[in-house]
Amino acid sequence: MVGQRFLEAWSEQPAARDWRVTVLAEEPRPAYDRFHLSSLFSGGTTGDLALCPPGFLAEHGIDLRLGDPVAAIDRAARLVRTRSGSEVRYDVLVLATGSVPFVPPVPGTDAPGCHVYRTIEDVDAIRAEAAHAATGVVVGGGLLGLEAAGALRAGGLATHVVEFAPRLMAVQVDDGGGAALRRKIEELGVTVHTSAGASGVLTGPDGRVRGLALSDGRELPADLVVFSAGVRARDQLARDCDLPVGQRGGIVVDAHCRTEDPAVLAIGECAQAVDGRVYGLVAPGYQMAETAARTIAEQSGPGFTGADTSTKLKLLGVDVASFGDPHGSAEGALDVLYSDSRSGVYRKLVIGTDGALLGGVLVGDTEGYGALRPLAVAGKPLTVAPEQLVLPAGFASAGPLALPDDAVLCSCHNVTQGAVRAAVRDQGADGVAAVKKCTRAGTGCGSCLKQLGTVVSEELAAAGVDTVQGLCEHFAHSRAELYEIVRVTGLTTFSELLARHGTGGEGCEICKPTVASILASLGNGHILDGEQGSLQDSNDHFLANLQRNGSYSVVPRVPGGEITPAGLIAIGEIARDHGLYTKITGGQRIDMFGATVDELPVIWRKLVDAGFESGHAYGKSLRTVKSCVGETWCRFGVQDSTTLAIELELRYRGLRSPHKLKAAVSGCARECAEAQSKDFGVIATSAGWNLYVGGNGGMTPRHADLLAADLDRETLIRTIDRYLMFYIRTADRLERTSVWLERLEGGLDHLRAVILDDSLGIAAELDELMARHITGYQDEWAATLADPDRMRRFASFINAPGTPDPAVTFVPERDQIRPARPGEAGHPLNSPVLVAGTRLEVLTP
C-alpha cells in the first residue's frame, strides 16, 4: 500500500518525467488494500481490494515486476539482485518492504493447521482450512487478530482469542474500553483469554494441529491456529548491506526518509522514524511516501517526524475507536467517562489542564469520532462541555464542534479541513466524490467520511448551493432516493444498483443492509436467497436474534396476543423438549431463548406444523400489534380491539422498513395497550377509531401524535397503509417513525395532507405498494424449511451438520437456563475438558 502511494506521489512531481521507475515486488499481484483484507471472508473479491488504477503504470512508464523480490543490495555498485538472478541498477533506491507477521518462538508453529494473517494467499489458506475445522484459536487480540476471529466465527467455528496483554487492543484502548470490547465480543460467542500467551502448538499423530498450550498451563482444543500477534519490520535487506537499523528493528531514517546512505530511502512499516517509532498503520506510511517523493524531487515540504495513530473500525460488528492520547499520559490530564455495561457502550475523553481535548476511547458507539479526532490531534479546546459529549445522545444534541482549518480531517493522507474547504471553494468540487478526487481525503480507511461530508455540505451551503446528503461513500443518493430508484427501475440486486447508481467498490456496512431492506420492502424474493442473503444484518442471516452467548431466540407470531390452548401447549412442549428459556414479552408474545443454529430448523418445523409463523423479532419490520381484550370481555371497552389488532398484524406482517415497527390497539380511552407510545396506535371511540402516529419508547421516548379521529374501519386501515408506505418510502436508514416525523418538513400537517388529502398525488401508488406487499407475503421460516439450499446455512459446523456448538453453554436458574458467564462453572473458558470431549466427538466419524 505504501509503495503504491509513493508511485502516485512521485508521478505528481514535475521531475518524474525524467526518471525511469522499476518496481520489484514479491507478491504475484499489484498493490492491494490490506486494511480491508477481511472483506474476502464475507464475499469480497481480490479485484475489490486493488489499489493500482487501470492504466496507471503504463501512463507513467512504470516497470512492475511481480513475483521476483530483491535478494541482495550492493550499495557500492548501486545495484540490486533479485531472487531470479536479475540485476537492476539504481540512482535512488526506495525500500517499502513493509513487515512480516510475528510468530511466537514456541514449538509446533510450523505444523499443518498453523497460519498467519497478512496476505491474500493467507486468507485463501485459512478459508480452505476452516472448511474442514470445528474449533479455531487466534493468537493475538489486536486489530488483525480480532478481524481473524470474526472471520473464523462467521465460518461456523468455535473461536478462541488468546492475548498476552491484560486486555484486548491494549495499544489502542484503556482498561475500561478493553473490558467493554471483551463483553461485546464474548456475547457474540467468541471466547477471550487475556493475560495468557502461547507456549506451544499441540499436534496429533498425523502431525496436524490438535490444540494450543497456554503459558498459564491450560490447553485449548484447536483444528486451526491463526497467529496475529503483531508484526516486525522487514529490514533484513538493510541489515545485509550494513544500513543501520533500530534496536527493536526498523531501518533508521531521517525526517526526509533517507537512510545513512543518501541514495537509499525507506518508507512504511520497514522504517524507524526520527522519533524512534516504527509505525504499523497505513496513514503514517502514506505520509512517509509523500515525504520520500518530495525528497527525491528535491522539493521543499514538511518532513516526517511522527504521525497520528488514531483508529476507527468495526470488529466482529462492534464499533471501536481511539484517538489522540487515549491513555491520558499527559501530566494533569483528566478523564470524562461514560460506561454502560448493559448496552456495551464505553466513552472516555481525555481533557488537558487548559481544557483542550487530548484524546479518547469509544467502544460500542463511535458517534463523533470524525469531529473529535481532529480536535484532539490539534490540541484544541472543546466548544461544549465534555460531559455532554459522552452521555447517551449527547453528541447529537451538542451541535457542530468548531474545527480550525489547520485540523487534520483525513489522517491517512494528512488533509486538513482548510484543504477540503479550499477544494470546494476554489477548485469547484461539488460533492464528497469530487473532494476525494482533488485531495484524496476519505480514500484511505474511510473513518473521516462522515465529517468530510459535513464540511463539504457546510461549504456548499455557504456558497448558496443546495446539497443532498448521500447514504455513504458508495452512494451519493439518500435512502429515500435509492428506494425510488429501485421502485421505478425494477432493479433486484445490490450489485446492479451499485454498478448503475453507485461509485464502485463492494459496498459497506451502511449501504448493504440498507439496500437489502429496500429490496425486501419491495418484495424482491426471500431474504436468504442469492446475493441478498449476504447483505442482511446479523440477525437476518439465521432468521433469529443472536444472544449474548452465541445462541439464538425463537419468537413465533401471536397476532394481537391471542393464542389458543393448543398453541400454548405446542410452544410449551417445544421449549421443554429443546431445553429453552421462555419469557412473555412486552409485545404479548412468548420468546424462547437458547437455541443453537443447528436447532433452529428443527424448532421451527414443529412451530410451523403447529400453525405458527415467524414473528420477525430479528428484522427491521413489523414486530407486534399489541391489544387489550376490548369490548368482547372488558366492561369499559367500546370497540373490538383484539379483532382489529389481529387484522392489522396479519396485514402488515413481514413488512420490511427502515427501522422496527411496533403498534397497539386499545379498546377504550383507558389505554391498556399503550397505543400512544407506538409507531402507530389505535384507540377506540364511541364513533370509530383515533389514529396516533410517531410514538416510541426506548432511550428517547416520544408520545404519539393524533393524526385523525373517529375513523371508520375501512378509512383507518387505508390511512395506516399510506402512513407506513410513505414512511418506508421517505425515511433515512435506521430512522424510527418518531424521528422521521419530527424531521419531516411541514411535520404532522404535511403528513396529514399527503395521506388523507393526497396533496402529492401519490396515494394510489402508496395503496398499490401496500397491496403488493400483502399479496406477495410469505412466511420466511415456512419458505426456508421447504428449500434445501436455504437450510444448508443452519449448521454450527460445516463438516458436521447437526453438531451443537460447544462454545454455547448454559447454567440452571429458577428452573430454567441462562447463559454461563465468564469465570462461572459451565462457561467454556472454565471447561476445557468438556470442550475437548465435544470436539473429539465431532472428529471421531
mmCIF file with all atom_site columns, C-alpha atoms in Angstrom, residues 105-205:
data_model
loop_
_atom_site.group_PDB
_atom_site.id
_atom_site.type_symbol
_atom_site.label_atom_id
_atom_site.label_alt_id
_atom_site.label_comp_id
_atom_site.label_asym_id
_atom_site.label_entity_id
_atom_site.label_seq_id
_atom_site.pdbx_PDB_ins_code
_atom_site.Cartn_x
_atom_site.Cartn_y
_atom_site.Cartn_z
_atom_site.occupancy
_atom_site.B_iso_or_equiv
_atom_site.pdbx_formal_charge
_atom_site.auth_seq_id
_atom_site.auth_comp_id
_atom_site.auth_asym_id
_atom_site.auth_atom_id
_atom_site.pdbx_PDB_model_num
ATOM 1   C CA . PRO A 1 105 ? 9.092   -18.712 19.077 1.00 0.00 ? 105 PRO A CA 1
ATOM 2   C CA . VAL A 1 106 ? 7.335   -21.725 20.588 1.00 0.00 ? 106 VAL A CA 1
ATOM 3   C CA . PRO A 1 107 ? 7.327   -25.387 19.476 1.00 0.00 ? 107 PRO A CA 1
ATOM 4   C CA . GLY A 1 108 ? 4.985   -26.552 16.730 1.00 0.00 ? 108 GLY A CA 1
ATOM 5   C CA . THR A 1 109 ? 4.209   -23.305 14.910 1.00 0.00 ? 109 THR A CA 1
ATOM 6   C CA . ASP A 1 110 ? 5.156   -24.892 11.583 1.00 0.00 ? 110 ASP A CA 1
ATOM 7   C CA . ALA A 1 111 ? 2.606   -27.711 11.920 1.00 0.00 ? 111 ALA A CA 1
ATOM 8   C CA . PRO A 1 112 ? -0.141  -28.093 9.295  1.00 0.00 ? 112 PRO A CA 1
ATOM 9   C CA . GLY A 1 113 ? -3.098  -26.042 10.506 1.00 0.00 ? 113 GLY A CA 1
ATOM 10  C CA . CYS A 1 114 ? -0.996  -23.053 11.662 1.00 0.00 ? 114 CYS A CA 1
ATOM 11  C CA . HIS A 1 115 ? -1.401  -19.837 9.678  1.00 0.00 ? 115 HIS A CA 1
ATOM 12  C CA . VAL A 1 116 ? -0.560  -16.148 9.696  1.00 0.00 ? 116 VAL A CA 1
ATOM 13  C CA . TYR A 1 117 ? -2.928  -13.404 8.536  1.00 0.00 ? 117 TYR A CA 1
ATOM 14  C CA . ARG A 1 118 ? -1.218  -10.904 6.289  1.00 0.00 ? 118 ARG A CA 1
ATOM 15  C CA . THR A 1 119 ? -1.776  -11.524 2.559  1.00 0.00 ? 119 THR A CA 1
ATOM 16  C CA . ILE A 1 120 ? -4.485  -12.625 0.154  1.00 0.00 ? 120 ILE A CA 1
ATOM 17  C CA . GLU A 1 121 ? -2.784  -16.023 -0.019 1.00 0.00 ? 121 GLU A CA 1
ATOM 18  C CA . ASP A 1 122 ? -3.005  -16.267 3.775  1.00 0.00 ? 122 ASP A CA 1
ATOM 19  C CA . VAL A 1 123 ? -6.751  -15.626 3.605  1.00 0.00 ? 123 VAL A CA 1
ATOM 20  C CA . ASP A 1 124 ? -7.173  -18.294 0.929  1.00 0.00 ? 124 ASP A CA 1
ATOM 21  C CA . ALA A 1 125 ? -5.291  -20.822 3.060  1.00 0.00 ? 125 ALA A CA 1
ATOM 22  C CA . ILE A 1 126 ? -7.315  -20.012 6.193  1.00 0.00 ? 126 ILE A CA 1
ATOM 23  C CA . ARG A 1 127 ? -10.609 -20.298 4.323  1.00 0.00 ? 127 ARG A CA 1
ATOM 24  C CA . ALA A 1 128 ? -9.639  -23.667 2.865  1.00 0.00 ? 128 ALA A CA 1
ATOM 25  C CA . GLU A 1 129 ? -8.593  -24.972 6.280  1.00 0.00 ? 129 GLU A CA 1
ATOM 26  C CA . ALA A 1 130 ? -11.671 -23.589 8.065  1.00 0.00 ? 130 ALA A CA 1
ATOM 27  C CA . ALA A 1 131 ? -13.992 -25.544 5.783  1.00 0.00 ? 131 ALA A CA 1
ATOM 28  C CA . HIS A 1 132 ? -12.808 -28.744 7.489  1.00 0.00 ? 132 HIS A CA 1
ATOM 29  C CA . ALA A 1 133 ? -12.304 -27.435 11.042 1.00 0.00 ? 133 ALA A CA 1
ATOM 30  C CA . ALA A 1 134 ? -14.530 -27.254 14.119 1.00 0.00 ? 134 ALA A CA 1
ATOM 31  C CA . THR A 1 135 ? -12.507 -25.088 16.509 1.00 0.00 ? 135 THR A CA 1
ATOM 32  C CA . GLY A 1 136 ? -10.124 -22.212 15.793 1.00 0.00 ? 136 GLY A CA 1
ATOM 33  C CA . VAL A 1 137 ? -7.755  -20.236 18.003 1.00 0.00 ? 137 VAL A CA 1
ATOM 34  C CA . VAL A 1 138 ? -6.381  -16.792 17.164 1.00 0.00 ? 138 VAL A CA 1
ATOM 35  C CA . VAL A 1 139 ? -3.193  -15.769 18.949 1.00 0.00 ? 139 VAL A CA 1
ATOM 36  C CA . GLY A 1 140 ? -3.339  -12.001 19.280 1.00 0.00 ? 140 GLY A CA 1
ATOM 37  C CA . GLY A 1 141 ? -6.124  -9.693  20.412 1.00 0.00 ? 141 GLY A CA 1
ATOM 38  C CA . GLY A 1 142 ? -5.195  -6.649  18.357 1.00 0.00 ? 142 GLY A CA 1
ATOM 39  C CA . LEU A 1 143 ? -6.856  -5.256  15.248 1.00 0.00 ? 143 LEU A CA 1
ATOM 40  C CA . LEU A 1 144 ? -5.958  -8.051  12.833 1.00 0.00 ? 144 LEU A CA 1
ATOM 41  C CA . GLY A 1 145 ? -6.416  -10.737 15.477 1.00 0.00 ? 145 GLY A CA 1
ATOM 42  C CA . LEU A 1 146 ? -9.993  -9.731  16.185 1.00 0.00 ? 146 LEU A CA 1
ATOM 43  C CA . GLU A 1 147 ? -10.714 -9.497  12.459 1.00 0.00 ? 147 GLU A CA 1
ATOM 44  C CA . ALA A 1 148 ? -9.386  -13.034 12.025 1.00 0.00 ? 148 ALA A CA 1
ATOM 45  C CA . ALA A 1 149 ? -11.530 -14.206 14.954 1.00 0.00 ? 149 ALA A CA 1
ATOM 46  C CA . GLY A 1 150 ? -14.587 -12.657 13.350 1.00 0.00 ? 150 GLY A CA 1
ATOM 47  C CA . ALA A 1 151 ? -13.856 -14.492 10.123 1.00 0.00 ? 151 ALA A CA 1
ATOM 48  C CA . LEU A 1 152 ? -13.500 -17.855 11.901 1.00 0.00 ? 152 LEU A CA 1
ATOM 49  C CA . ARG A 1 153 ? -16.663 -17.296 13.916 1.00 0.00 ? 153 ARG A CA 1
ATOM 50  C CA . ALA A 1 154 ? -18.616 -16.334 10.785 1.00 0.00 ? 154 ALA A CA 1
ATOM 51  C CA . GLY A 1 155 ? -17.396 -19.573 9.217  1.00 0.00 ? 155 GLY A CA 1
ATOM 52  C CA . GLY A 1 156 ? -19.084 -21.592 11.960 1.00 0.00 ? 156 GLY A CA 1
ATOM 53  C CA . LEU A 1 157 ? -16.009 -22.415 14.056 1.00 0.00 ? 157 LEU A CA 1
ATOM 54  C CA . ALA A 1 158 ? -15.971 -22.332 17.841 1.00 0.00 ? 158 ALA A CA 1
ATOM 55  C CA . THR A 1 159 ? -13.466 -19.498 18.225 1.00 0.00 ? 159 THR A CA 1
ATOM 56  C CA . HIS A 1 160 ? -10.967 -18.517 20.931 1.00 0.00 ? 160 HIS A CA 1
ATOM 57  C CA . VAL A 1 161 ? -8.781  -15.393 21.117 1.00 0.00 ? 161 VAL A CA 1
ATOM 58  C CA . VAL A 1 162 ? -5.574  -15.547 23.161 1.00 0.00 ? 162 VAL A CA 1
ATOM 59  C CA . GLU A 1 163 ? -3.996  -12.219 24.135 1.00 0.00 ? 163 GLU A CA 1
ATOM 60  C CA . PHE A 1 164 ? -0.828  -11.866 26.217 1.00 0.00 ? 164 PHE A CA 1
ATOM 61  C CA . ALA A 1 165 ? -1.803  -8.389  27.470 1.00 0.00 ? 165 ALA A CA 1
ATOM 62  C CA . PRO A 1 166 ? -4.444  -7.991  30.201 1.00 0.00 ? 166 PRO A CA 1
ATOM 63  C CA . ARG A 1 167 ? -6.956  -6.564  27.702 1.00 0.00 ? 167 ARG A CA 1
ATOM 64  C CA . LEU A 1 168 ? -7.858  -6.634  24.029 1.00 0.00 ? 168 LEU A CA 1
ATOM 65  C CA . MET A 1 169 ? -6.440  -3.933  21.755 1.00 0.00 ? 169 MET A CA 1
ATOM 66  C CA . ALA A 1 170 ? -4.037  -2.933  24.517 1.00 0.00 ? 170 ALA A CA 1
ATOM 67  C CA . VAL A 1 171 ? -2.319  -0.247  22.442 1.00 0.00 ? 171 VAL A CA 1
ATOM 68  C CA . GLN A 1 172 ? -5.495  1.492   21.318 1.00 0.00 ? 172 GLN A CA 1
ATOM 69  C CA . VAL A 1 173 ? -7.892  1.307   24.291 1.00 0.00 ? 173 VAL A CA 1
ATOM 70  C CA . ASP A 1 174 ? -7.702  1.552   28.061 1.00 0.00 ? 174 ASP A CA 1
ATOM 71  C CA . ASP A 1 175 ? -8.863  -0.949  30.677 1.00 0.00 ? 175 ASP A CA 1
ATOM 72  C CA . GLY A 1 176 ? -12.457 0.258   30.597 1.00 0.00 ? 176 GLY A CA 1
ATOM 73  C CA . GLY A 1 177 ? -12.629 0.187   26.821 1.00 0.00 ? 177 GLY A CA 1
ATOM 74  C CA . GLY A 1 178 ? -10.975 -3.213  26.721 1.00 0.00 ? 178 GLY A CA 1
ATOM 75  C CA . ALA A 1 179 ? -13.499 -4.591  29.216 1.00 0.00 ? 179 ALA A CA 1
ATOM 76  C CA . ALA A 1 180 ? -16.434 -3.232  27.190 1.00 0.00 ? 180 ALA A CA 1
ATOM 77  C CA . LEU A 1 181 ? -14.978 -4.655  23.985 1.00 0.00 ? 181 LEU A CA 1
ATOM 78  C CA . ARG A 1 182 ? -14.427 -8.032  25.612 1.00 0.00 ? 182 ARG A CA 1
ATOM 79  C CA . ARG A 1 183 ? -18.015 -8.197  26.873 1.00 0.00 ? 183 ARG A CA 1
ATOM 80  C CA . LYS A 1 184 ? -19.407 -7.400  23.424 1.00 0.00 ? 184 LYS A CA 1
ATOM 81  C CA . ILE A 1 185 ? -17.182 -9.948  21.699 1.00 0.00 ? 185 ILE A CA 1
ATOM 82  C CA . GLU A 1 186 ? -17.937 -12.697 24.206 1.00 0.00 ? 186 GLU A CA 1
ATOM 83  C CA . GLU A 1 187 ? -21.659 -12.012 23.748 1.00 0.00 ? 187 GLU A CA 1
ATOM 84  C CA . LEU A 1 188 ? -21.117 -12.962 20.108 1.00 0.00 ? 188 LEU A CA 1
ATOM 85  C CA . GLY A 1 189 ? -19.787 -16.368 21.107 1.00 0.00 ? 189 GLY A CA 1
ATOM 86  C CA . VAL A 1 190 ? -16.023 -15.776 20.884 1.00 0.00 ? 190 VAL A CA 1
ATOM 87  C CA . THR A 1 191 ? -14.142 -16.939 23.994 1.00 0.00 ? 191 THR A CA 1
ATOM 88  C CA . VAL A 1 192 ? -11.428 -14.499 25.099 1.00 0.00 ? 192 VAL A CA 1
ATOM 89  C CA . HIS A 1 193 ? -8.323  -15.442 27.124 1.00 0.00 ? 193 HIS A CA 1
ATOM 90  C CA . THR A 1 194 ? -6.255  -12.459 28.298 1.00 0.00 ? 194 THR A CA 1
ATOM 91  C CA . SER A 1 195 ? -3.014  -12.365 30.312 1.00 0.00 ? 195 SER A CA 1
ATOM 92  C CA . ALA A 1 196 ? -2.026  -15.606 28.604 1.00 0.00 ? 196 ALA A CA 1
ATOM 93  C CA . GLY A 1 197 ? 0.353   -16.375 25.771 1.00 0.00 ? 197 GLY A CA 1
ATOM 94  C CA . ALA A 1 198 ? 1.001   -19.363 23.541 1.00 0.00 ? 198 ALA A CA 1
ATOM 95  C CA . SER A 1 199 ? 3.601   -21.779 24.908 1.00 0.00 ? 199 SER A CA 1
ATOM 96  C CA . GLY A 1 200 ? 3.343   -24.396 22.177 1.00 0.00 ? 200 GLY A CA 1
ATOM 97  C CA . VAL A 1 201 ? 1.217   -25.882 19.423 1.00 0.00 ? 201 VAL A CA 1
ATOM 98  C CA . LEU A 1 202 ? -0.113  -29.354 20.199 1.00 0.00 ? 202 LEU A CA 1
ATOM 99  C CA . THR A 1 203 ? -0.153  -31.862 17.372 1.00 0.00 ? 203 THR A CA 1
ATOM 100 C CA . GLY A 1 204 ? -1.753  -35.235 16.805 1.00 0.00 ? 204 GLY A CA 1
ATOM 101 C CA . PRO A 1 205 ? -0.258  -38.479 15.455 1.00 0.00 ? 205 PRO A CA 1
#
